[in-house]
Coordinates of C-alpha atoms in Angstrom, one line a residue:
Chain G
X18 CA 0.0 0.0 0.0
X19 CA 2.7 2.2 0.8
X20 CA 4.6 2.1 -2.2
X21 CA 1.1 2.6 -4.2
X22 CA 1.0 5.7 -2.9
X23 CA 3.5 7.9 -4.8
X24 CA 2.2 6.2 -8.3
X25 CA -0.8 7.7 -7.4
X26 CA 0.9 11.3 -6.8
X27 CA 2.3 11.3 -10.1
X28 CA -0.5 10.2 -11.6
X29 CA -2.7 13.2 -10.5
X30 CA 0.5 15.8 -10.3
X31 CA 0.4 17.9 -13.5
X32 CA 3.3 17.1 -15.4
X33 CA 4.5 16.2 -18.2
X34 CA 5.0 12.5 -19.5
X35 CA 7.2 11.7 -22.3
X36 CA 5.6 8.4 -23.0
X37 CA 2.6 10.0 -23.5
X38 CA 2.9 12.9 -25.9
X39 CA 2.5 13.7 -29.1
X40 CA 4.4 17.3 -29.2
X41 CA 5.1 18.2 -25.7
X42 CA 2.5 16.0 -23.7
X43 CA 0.9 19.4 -22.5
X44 CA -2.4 18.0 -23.1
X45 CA -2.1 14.7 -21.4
X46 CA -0.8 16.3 -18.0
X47 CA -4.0 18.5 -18.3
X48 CA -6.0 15.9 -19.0
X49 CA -4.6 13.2 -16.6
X50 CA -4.8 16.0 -13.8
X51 CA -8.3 16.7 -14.5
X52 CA -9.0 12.9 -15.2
X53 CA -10.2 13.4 -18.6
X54 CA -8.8 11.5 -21.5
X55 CA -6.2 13.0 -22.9
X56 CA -7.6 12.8 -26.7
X57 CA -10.8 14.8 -25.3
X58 CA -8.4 17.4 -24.3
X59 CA -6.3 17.1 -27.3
X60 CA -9.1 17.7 -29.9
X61 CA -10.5 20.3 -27.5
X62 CA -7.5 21.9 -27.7
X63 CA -7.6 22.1 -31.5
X64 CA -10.6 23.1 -31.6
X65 CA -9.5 26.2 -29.4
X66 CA -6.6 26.8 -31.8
X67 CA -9.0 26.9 -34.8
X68 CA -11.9 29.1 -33.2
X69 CA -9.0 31.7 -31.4
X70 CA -7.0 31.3 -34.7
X71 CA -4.1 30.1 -33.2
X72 CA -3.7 32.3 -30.0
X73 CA -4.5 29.3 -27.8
X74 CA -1.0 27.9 -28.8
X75 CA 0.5 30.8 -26.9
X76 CA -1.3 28.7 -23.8
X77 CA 0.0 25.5 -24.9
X78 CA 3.9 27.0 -25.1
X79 CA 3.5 27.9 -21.7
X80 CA 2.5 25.0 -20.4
X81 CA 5.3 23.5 -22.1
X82 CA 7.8 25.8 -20.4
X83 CA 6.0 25.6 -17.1
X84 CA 4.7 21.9 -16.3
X85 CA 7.7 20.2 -15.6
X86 CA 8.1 16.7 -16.6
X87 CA 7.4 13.1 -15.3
X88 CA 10.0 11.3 -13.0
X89 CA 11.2 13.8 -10.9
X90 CA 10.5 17.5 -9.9
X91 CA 12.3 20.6 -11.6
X92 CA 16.1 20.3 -10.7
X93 CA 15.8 16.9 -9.6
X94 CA 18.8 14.5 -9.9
X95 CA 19.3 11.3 -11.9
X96 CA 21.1 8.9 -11.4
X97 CA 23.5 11.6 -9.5
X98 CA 24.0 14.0 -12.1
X99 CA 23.5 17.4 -11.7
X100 CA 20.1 19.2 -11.5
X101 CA 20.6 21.5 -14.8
X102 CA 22.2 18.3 -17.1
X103 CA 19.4 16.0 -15.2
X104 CA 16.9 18.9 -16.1
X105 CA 18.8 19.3 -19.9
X106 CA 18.5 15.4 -20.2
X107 CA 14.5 15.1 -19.3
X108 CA 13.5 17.2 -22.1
X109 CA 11.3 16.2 -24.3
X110 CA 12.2 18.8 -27.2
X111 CA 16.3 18.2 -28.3
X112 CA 18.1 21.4 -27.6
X113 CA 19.1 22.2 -31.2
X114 CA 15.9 21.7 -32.3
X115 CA 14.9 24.6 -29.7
X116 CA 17.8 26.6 -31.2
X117 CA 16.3 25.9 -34.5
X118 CA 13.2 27.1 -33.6
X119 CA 14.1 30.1 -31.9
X120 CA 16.1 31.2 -35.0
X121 CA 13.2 30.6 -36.8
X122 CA 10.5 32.5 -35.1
X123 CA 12.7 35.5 -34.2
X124 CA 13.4 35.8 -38.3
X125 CA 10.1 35.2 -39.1
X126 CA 9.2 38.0 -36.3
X127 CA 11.8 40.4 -38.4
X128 CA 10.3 39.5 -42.1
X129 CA 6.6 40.6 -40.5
X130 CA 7.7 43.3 -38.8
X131 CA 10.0 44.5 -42.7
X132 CA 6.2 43.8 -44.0
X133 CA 4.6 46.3 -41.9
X134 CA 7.4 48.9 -41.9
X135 CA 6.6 48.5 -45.9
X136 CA 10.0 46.9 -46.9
X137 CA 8.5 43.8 -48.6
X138 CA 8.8 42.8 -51.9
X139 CA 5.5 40.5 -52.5
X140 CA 3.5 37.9 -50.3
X141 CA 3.1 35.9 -53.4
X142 CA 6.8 35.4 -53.8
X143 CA 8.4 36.0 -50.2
X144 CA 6.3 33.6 -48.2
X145 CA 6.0 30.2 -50.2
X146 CA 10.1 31.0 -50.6
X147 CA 11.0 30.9 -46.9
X148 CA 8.1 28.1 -46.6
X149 CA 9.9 25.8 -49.5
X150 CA 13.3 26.5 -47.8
X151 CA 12.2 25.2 -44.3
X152 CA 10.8 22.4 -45.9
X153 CA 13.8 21.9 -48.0
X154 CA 16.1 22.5 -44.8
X155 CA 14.3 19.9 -42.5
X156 CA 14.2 17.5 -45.8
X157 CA 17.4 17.8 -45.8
X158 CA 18.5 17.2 -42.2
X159 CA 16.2 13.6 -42.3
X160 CA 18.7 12.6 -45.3
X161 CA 21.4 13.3 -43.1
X162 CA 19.8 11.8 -39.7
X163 CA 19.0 8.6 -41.5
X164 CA 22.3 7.8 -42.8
X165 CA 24.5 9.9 -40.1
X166 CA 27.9 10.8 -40.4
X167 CA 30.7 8.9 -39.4
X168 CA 32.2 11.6 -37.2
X169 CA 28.6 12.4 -35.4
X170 CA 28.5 8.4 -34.6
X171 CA 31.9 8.6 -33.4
X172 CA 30.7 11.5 -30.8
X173 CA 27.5 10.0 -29.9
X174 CA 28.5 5.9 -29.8
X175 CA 25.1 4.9 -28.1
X176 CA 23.0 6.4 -31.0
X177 CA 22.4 3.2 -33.2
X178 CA 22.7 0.8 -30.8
X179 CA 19.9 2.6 -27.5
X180 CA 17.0 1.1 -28.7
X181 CA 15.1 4.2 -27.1
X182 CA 17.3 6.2 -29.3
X183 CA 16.6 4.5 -32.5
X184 CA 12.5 4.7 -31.2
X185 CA 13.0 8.3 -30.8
X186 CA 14.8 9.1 -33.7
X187 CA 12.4 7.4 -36.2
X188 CA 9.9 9.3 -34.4
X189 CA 11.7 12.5 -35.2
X190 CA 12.8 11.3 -38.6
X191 CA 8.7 11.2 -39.0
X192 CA 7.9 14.2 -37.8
X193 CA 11.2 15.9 -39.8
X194 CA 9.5 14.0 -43.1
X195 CA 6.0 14.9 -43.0
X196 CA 6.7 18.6 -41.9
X197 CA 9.1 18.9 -44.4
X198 CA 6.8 17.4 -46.8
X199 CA 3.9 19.5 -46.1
X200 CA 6.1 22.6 -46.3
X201 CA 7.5 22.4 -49.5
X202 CA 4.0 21.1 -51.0
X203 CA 2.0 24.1 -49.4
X204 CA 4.8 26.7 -50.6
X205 CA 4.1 24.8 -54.4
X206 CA 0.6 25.5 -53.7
X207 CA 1.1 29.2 -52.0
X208 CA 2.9 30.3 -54.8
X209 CA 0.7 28.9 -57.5
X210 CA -2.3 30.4 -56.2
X211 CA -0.8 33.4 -55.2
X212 CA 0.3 34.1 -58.9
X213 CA -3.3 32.6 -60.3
X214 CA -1.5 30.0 -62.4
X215 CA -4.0 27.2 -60.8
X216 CA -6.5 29.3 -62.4
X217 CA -9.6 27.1 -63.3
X218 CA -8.0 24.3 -61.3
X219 CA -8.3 25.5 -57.9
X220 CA -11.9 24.1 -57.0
X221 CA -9.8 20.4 -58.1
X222 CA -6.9 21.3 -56.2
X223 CA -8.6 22.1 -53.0
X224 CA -11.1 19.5 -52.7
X225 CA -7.7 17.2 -53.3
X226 CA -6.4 18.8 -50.3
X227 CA -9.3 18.4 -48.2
X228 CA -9.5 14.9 -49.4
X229 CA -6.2 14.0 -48.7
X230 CA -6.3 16.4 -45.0
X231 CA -9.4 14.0 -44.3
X232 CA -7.8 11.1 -45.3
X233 CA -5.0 12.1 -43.2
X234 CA -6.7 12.5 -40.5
X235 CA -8.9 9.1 -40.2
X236 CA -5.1 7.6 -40.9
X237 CA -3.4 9.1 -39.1
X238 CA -3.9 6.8 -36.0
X239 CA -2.9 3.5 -38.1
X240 CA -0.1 5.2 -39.7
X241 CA 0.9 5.9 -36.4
X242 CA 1.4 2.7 -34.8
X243 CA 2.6 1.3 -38.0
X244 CA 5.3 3.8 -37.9
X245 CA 6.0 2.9 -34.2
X246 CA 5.6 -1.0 -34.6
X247 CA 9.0 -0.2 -37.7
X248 CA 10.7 1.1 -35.2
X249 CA 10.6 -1.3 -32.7
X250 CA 11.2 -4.1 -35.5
X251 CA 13.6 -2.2 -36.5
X252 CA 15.2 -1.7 -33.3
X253 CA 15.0 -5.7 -32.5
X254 CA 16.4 -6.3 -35.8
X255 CA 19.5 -4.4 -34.7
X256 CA 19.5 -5.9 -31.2
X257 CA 19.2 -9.6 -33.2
X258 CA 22.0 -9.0 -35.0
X259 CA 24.5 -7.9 -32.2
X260 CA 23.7 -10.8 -30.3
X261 CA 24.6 -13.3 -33.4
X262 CA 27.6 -11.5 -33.7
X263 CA 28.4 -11.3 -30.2
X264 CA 27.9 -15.1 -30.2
X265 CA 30.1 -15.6 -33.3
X266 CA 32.9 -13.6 -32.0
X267 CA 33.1 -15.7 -28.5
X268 CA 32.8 -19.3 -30.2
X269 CA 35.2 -18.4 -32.8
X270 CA 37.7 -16.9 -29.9
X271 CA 37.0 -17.5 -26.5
X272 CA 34.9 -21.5 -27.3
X273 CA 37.8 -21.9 -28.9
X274 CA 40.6 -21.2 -26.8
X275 CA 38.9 -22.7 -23.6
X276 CA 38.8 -26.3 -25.8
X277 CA 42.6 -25.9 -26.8
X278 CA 43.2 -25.2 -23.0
X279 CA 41.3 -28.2 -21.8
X280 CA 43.7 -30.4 -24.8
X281 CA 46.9 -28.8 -22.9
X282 CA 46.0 -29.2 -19.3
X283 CA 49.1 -30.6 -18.6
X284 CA 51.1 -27.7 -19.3
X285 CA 50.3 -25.2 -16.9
X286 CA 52.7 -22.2 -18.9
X287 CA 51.0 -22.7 -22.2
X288 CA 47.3 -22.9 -20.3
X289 CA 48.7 -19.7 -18.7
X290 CA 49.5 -18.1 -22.0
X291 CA 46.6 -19.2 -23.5
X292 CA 44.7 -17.4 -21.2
X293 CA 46.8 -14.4 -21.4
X294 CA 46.1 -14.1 -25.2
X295 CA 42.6 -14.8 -25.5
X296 CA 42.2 -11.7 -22.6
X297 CA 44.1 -9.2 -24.3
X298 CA 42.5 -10.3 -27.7
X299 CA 38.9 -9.9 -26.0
X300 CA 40.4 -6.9 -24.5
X301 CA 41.4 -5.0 -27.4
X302 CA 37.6 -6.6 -29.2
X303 CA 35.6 -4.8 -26.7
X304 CA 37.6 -2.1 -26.0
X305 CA 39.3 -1.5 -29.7
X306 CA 36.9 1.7 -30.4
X307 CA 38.3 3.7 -27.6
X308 CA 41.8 3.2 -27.5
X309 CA 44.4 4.8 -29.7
X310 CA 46.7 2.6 -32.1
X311 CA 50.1 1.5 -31.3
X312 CA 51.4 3.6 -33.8
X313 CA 50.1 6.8 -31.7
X314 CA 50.6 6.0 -28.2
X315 CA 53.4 4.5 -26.3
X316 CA 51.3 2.7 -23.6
X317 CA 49.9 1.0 -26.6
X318 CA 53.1 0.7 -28.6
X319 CA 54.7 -1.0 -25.0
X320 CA 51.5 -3.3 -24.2
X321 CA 52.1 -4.7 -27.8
X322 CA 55.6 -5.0 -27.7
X323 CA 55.2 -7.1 -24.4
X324 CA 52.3 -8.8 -25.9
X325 CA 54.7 -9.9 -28.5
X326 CA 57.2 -10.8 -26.5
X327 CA 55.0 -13.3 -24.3
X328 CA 53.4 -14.6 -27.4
X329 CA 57.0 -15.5 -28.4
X330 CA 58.4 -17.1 -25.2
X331 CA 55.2 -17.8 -23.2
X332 CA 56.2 -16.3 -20.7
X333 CA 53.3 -13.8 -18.4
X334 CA 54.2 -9.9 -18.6
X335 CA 52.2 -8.0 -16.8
X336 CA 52.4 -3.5 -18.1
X337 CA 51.3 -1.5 -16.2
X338 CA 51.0 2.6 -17.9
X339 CA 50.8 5.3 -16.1
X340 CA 49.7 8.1 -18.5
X341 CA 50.9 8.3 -22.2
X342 CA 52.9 10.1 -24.9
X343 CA 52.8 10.5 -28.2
X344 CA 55.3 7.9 -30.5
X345 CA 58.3 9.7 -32.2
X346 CA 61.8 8.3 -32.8
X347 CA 62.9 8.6 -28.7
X348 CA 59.5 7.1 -27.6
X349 CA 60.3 4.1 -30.7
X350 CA 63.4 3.7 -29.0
X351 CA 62.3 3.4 -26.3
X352 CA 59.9 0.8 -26.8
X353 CA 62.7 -1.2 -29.0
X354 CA 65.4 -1.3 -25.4
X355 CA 62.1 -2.5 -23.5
X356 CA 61.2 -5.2 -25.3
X357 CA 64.8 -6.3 -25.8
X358 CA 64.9 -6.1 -21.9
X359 CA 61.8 -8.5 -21.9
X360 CA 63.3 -10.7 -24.1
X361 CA 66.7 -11.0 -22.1
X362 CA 64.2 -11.4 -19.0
X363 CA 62.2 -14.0 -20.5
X364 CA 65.2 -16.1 -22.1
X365 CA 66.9 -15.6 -19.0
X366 CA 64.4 -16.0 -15.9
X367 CA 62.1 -17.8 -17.4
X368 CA 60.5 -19.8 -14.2
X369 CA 60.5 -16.5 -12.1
X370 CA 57.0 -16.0 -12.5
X371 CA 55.6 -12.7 -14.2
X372 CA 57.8 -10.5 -15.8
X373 CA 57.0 -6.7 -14.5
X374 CA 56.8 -3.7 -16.6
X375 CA 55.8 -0.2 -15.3
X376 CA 55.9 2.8 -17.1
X377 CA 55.6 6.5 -16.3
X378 CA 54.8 8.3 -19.5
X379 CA 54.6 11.9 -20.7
X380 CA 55.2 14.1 -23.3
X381 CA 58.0 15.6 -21.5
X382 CA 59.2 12.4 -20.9
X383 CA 59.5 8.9 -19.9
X384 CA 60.4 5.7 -17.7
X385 CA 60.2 2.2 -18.3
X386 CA 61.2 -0.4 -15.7
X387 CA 61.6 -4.0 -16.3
X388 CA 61.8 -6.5 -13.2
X389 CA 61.7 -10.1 -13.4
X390 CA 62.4 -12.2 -10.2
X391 CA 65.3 -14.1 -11.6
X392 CA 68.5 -15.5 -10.7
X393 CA 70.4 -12.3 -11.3
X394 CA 73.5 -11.8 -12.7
X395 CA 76.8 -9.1 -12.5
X396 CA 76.1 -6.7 -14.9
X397 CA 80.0 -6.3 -15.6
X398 CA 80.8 -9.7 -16.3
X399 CA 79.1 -9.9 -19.5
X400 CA 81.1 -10.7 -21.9
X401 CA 81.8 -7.4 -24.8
X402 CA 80.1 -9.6 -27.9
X403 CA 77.2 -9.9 -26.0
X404 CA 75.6 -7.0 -27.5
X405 CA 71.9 -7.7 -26.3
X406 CA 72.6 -5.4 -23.1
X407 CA 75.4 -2.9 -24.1
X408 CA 74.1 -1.9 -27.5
X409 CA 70.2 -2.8 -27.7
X410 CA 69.7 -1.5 -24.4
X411 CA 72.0 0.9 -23.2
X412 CA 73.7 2.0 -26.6
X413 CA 70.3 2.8 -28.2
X414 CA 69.4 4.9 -25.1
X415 CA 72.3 6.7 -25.1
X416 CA 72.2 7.3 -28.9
X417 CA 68.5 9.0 -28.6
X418 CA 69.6 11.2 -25.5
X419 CA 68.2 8.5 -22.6
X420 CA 69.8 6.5 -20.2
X421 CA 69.9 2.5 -19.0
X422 CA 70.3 1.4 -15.5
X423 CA 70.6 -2.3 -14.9
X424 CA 70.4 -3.2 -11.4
X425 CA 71.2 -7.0 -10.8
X426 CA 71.7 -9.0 -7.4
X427 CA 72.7 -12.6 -8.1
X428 CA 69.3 -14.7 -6.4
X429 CA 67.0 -11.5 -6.4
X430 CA 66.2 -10.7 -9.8
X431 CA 67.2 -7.8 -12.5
X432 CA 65.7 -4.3 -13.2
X433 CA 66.3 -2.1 -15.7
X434 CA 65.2 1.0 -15.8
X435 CA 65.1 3.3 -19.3
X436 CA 64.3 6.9 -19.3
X437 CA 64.3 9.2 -21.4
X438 CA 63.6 13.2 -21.6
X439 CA 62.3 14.6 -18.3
X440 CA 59.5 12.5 -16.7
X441 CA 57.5 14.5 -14.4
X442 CA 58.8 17.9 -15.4
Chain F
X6 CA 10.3 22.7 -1.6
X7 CA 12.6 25.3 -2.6
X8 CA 12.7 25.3 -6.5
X9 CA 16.3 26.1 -8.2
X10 CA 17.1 29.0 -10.4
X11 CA 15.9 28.2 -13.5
X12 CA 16.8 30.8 -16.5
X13 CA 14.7 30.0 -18.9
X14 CA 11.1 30.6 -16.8
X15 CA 12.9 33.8 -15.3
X16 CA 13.4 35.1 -19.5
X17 CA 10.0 33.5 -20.2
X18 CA 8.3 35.5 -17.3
X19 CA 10.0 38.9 -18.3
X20 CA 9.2 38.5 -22.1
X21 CA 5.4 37.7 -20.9
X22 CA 5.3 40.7 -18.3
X23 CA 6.6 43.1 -21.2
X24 CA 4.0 41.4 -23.5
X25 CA 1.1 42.3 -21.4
X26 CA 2.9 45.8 -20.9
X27 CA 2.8 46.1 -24.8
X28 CA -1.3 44.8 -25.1
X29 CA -2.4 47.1 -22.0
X30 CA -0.6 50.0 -23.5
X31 CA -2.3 49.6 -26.9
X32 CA -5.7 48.9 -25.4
X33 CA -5.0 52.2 -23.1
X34 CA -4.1 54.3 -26.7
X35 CA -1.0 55.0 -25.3
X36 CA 0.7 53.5 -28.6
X37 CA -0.8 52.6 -31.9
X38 CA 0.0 48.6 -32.6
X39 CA -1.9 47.3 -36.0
X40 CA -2.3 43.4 -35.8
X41 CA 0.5 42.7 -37.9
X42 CA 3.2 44.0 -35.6
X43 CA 1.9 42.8 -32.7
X44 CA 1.7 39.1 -34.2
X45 CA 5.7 39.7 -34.9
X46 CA 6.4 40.8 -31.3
X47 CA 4.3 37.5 -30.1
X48 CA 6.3 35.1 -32.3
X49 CA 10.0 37.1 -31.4
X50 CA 8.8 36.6 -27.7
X51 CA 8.4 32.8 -28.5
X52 CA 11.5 32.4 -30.2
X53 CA 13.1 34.2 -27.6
X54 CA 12.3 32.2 -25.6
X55 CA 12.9 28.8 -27.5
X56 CA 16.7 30.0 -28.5
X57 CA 17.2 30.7 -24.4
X58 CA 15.8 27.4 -23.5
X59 CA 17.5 25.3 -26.6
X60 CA 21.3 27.3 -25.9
X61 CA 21.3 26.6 -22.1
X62 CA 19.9 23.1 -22.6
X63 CA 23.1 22.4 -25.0
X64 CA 25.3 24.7 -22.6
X65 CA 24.3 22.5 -19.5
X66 CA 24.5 18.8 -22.2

């Protein structure tokens, strides 16, 4: 009973529901607040625009601005955002939409008040010419909305795949259509008339209008839902497809892997490395989007590099990247003395377990240590044709303006650290 | 409960208040408004108040 109780707040509060509109949902907060039906008020209301000849919209606008809408009160919160984005969020109308409008009626307020200063060239001409060009304009803006651009997909990644979204946006799509339509088609008809080229015609054309207005009308309902139940289909079309290629992608990789691990349960490093690979591979799958390549950052560039490196001598390196730089021929560099210093700790200390790698990197700057928990070994004892250490490592350092330290204890394990530019300046 | 500041009902109440200044001064005389212009200043009060709403909608997005 309790919990009945605020249901039946809202359902008497007058505000604004967004599942139940058809412009604003004005109407339907009226009419669920007075406990009429909503389509009583709605065709009340038009027949209030008609016999006031159009003021009454002034009333509607300003219930719009005023009646705040469903789930929660003016500045309320969801889901912890702040009141103004949760308030920007809940609206029903998109903002640039509003922008749109606003343009629209403030230049339409300027071309009536050029007309009644006298600075007007001819109704005939002026007004199915702005008419055909916001018709044109919103035509023009569904191409683009149905087939979006790569870049505005980029910035919005949940449009196409929010099934809300999609609902919504073949809703406005509709909307955008029809008006558009109707816009361009009445300007045709405007200007015709205006300039008496229908001539004899007119009686054919207007009962063809009225026809189709009635038509329209008695339709409109079935259109409606038919337009809504596209949507959805549409929608769970979508959804159907992600899911059979969600399901592809983890049989072909991770089924896969998991079968091959059970064949090699015997072999604990390659069950290890299997492991390893099929994460980062699912990894970079799911997360591929929002990361930059390897070729641009030097986290990447290093997590590859070790990737490769365990790949090659199955043995588990575990980067961890503190921040990130841009790769150039120091950061390449680098990269190259890192991996050579996984390699020497893989061939080398093999059964030590994971191999560590932590960077610190930034544009200024950067570090790279290597650890592995290895026997060790006396850094100057190696022989001078072993050239993995002194030239790989240290030499290429050098040669880029860096340094290599390699800190060895014999029965505590290697580290060497590579740094180059300032890190932390 | 307190309401917060909200910009867009504060514009929307001073366009309205200077909208009924406008009508009662043309139905006192005091200014000569033919139905045309008074139409225009309705619709640039709407749109007024559409741009406000739309800009700080995207502003707080």
């Amino acid at each position: 009973m309790t919990q009945a109780q605020p249901q039946s707040t809202e359902a008497t509060r007058l505000v604004r529901d967004p599942d139940d509109s058809i412009v604003a949902g004005v109407c339907a907060a009226v009419g669920r607040r007075l406990g009429i039906d909503p389509m009583i008020v709605r065709i009340g209301f038009v027949v209030c625009v008609i016999a006031t000849s159009g003021f009454a919209l002034l009333a509607y606008f300003a219930g719009w601005a005023w009646i705040p809408q469903a789930g929660g009160e003016r500045g309320g919160k969801i889901e912890g955002k702040p009141a103004a984005e949760a308030k920007a969020e809940r609206s029903r109308v998109p903002a640039n939409w509003k922008v749109a409008g606003g343009v629209g009626l403030l230049t339409l307020s300027f071309l009536l008040v050029l007309r009644e200063l006298g600075i007007w060239w001819s109704d005939a001409l002026i007004w199915p010419l702005i008419l055909a060009t916001s018709g044109a304009t919103l035509l023009w803006r569904q191409s683009r909305a149905m087939s979006p651009e790569p870049e505005e997909v980029a910035r919005h990644p949940g449009m196409m795949s929010e099934p809300r979204g999609r609902h919504r946006a073949g809703i406005a799509d509709l909307y955008r259509g029809g008006f558009g339509i109707a816009l361009v088609v009445g300007a045709v008809l405007l200007f015709l008339a205006s300039n008496d080229v229908l001539g004899e015609t007119r009686d054919v054309v207007l009962t063809v209008i009225a026809a189709t207005a009635g038509l329209a009308l008695i339709l409109a309902p079935f259109l409606w839902r038919l337009g809504r139940n596209l949507a959805s289909e549409r929608a769970e079309r979508i959804r159907s497809q992600e899911r059979a290629e969600l399901a592809a992608h983890l049989h072909d990789s991770v089924l896969q892997t998991l079968t091959l691990m059970q064949k090699r349960a015997d072999d604990p490093r390659e069950v290890a490395q299997l492991a390893r690979h099929q994460e980062r591979e699912l990894r970079a799958w799911l997360f591929e989007d929002e990361r930059a390549p390897a070729s641009e950052s030097l986290a990447r560039a290093l997590e590859t590099a070790a990737a490769d490196v365990e790949d090659a001598h199955r043995v588990p390196i575990n980067v961890v990247a503190v921040g990130d730089a841009p790769v150039d021929d120091r950061a390449e560099a680098l990269v190259a003395a890192a991996r050579e210093a996984m390699v020497n700790a893989a061939k080398f200390a093999p059964d030590a377990g994971e191999i560590a790698v932590y960077a610190e990197l930034g544009p200024d700057g950067s570090q790279v240590f290597v650890r592995d928990r290895g026997p060790g070994f006396d850094p100057e004892s190696i022989p001078p044709d072993r050239r993995g250490l002194r030239e790989s490592i240290i030499g290429r350092m050098e040669r880029f303006g860096g340094r290599a330290e390699v800190r060895s204890e014999a029965g505590r394990g290697t580290e060497v650290a590579l740094t180059i530019g300032e890190p932390g300046s | 409960m307190r309401r917060e500041f909200d910009p867009v009902s504060l514009v929307a109440g001073l366009v309205i208040v200077v909208l009924g200044a406008v009508l009662m001064l043309d139905q006192g005389g005091d200014i000569e408004m033919s139905p045309g212009l008074l139409a225009a200043i309705f619709v640039a009060a709407f749109g007024l108040i559409m741009l406000v709403s739309g800009l700080l909608d995207s502003k707080q997005k």
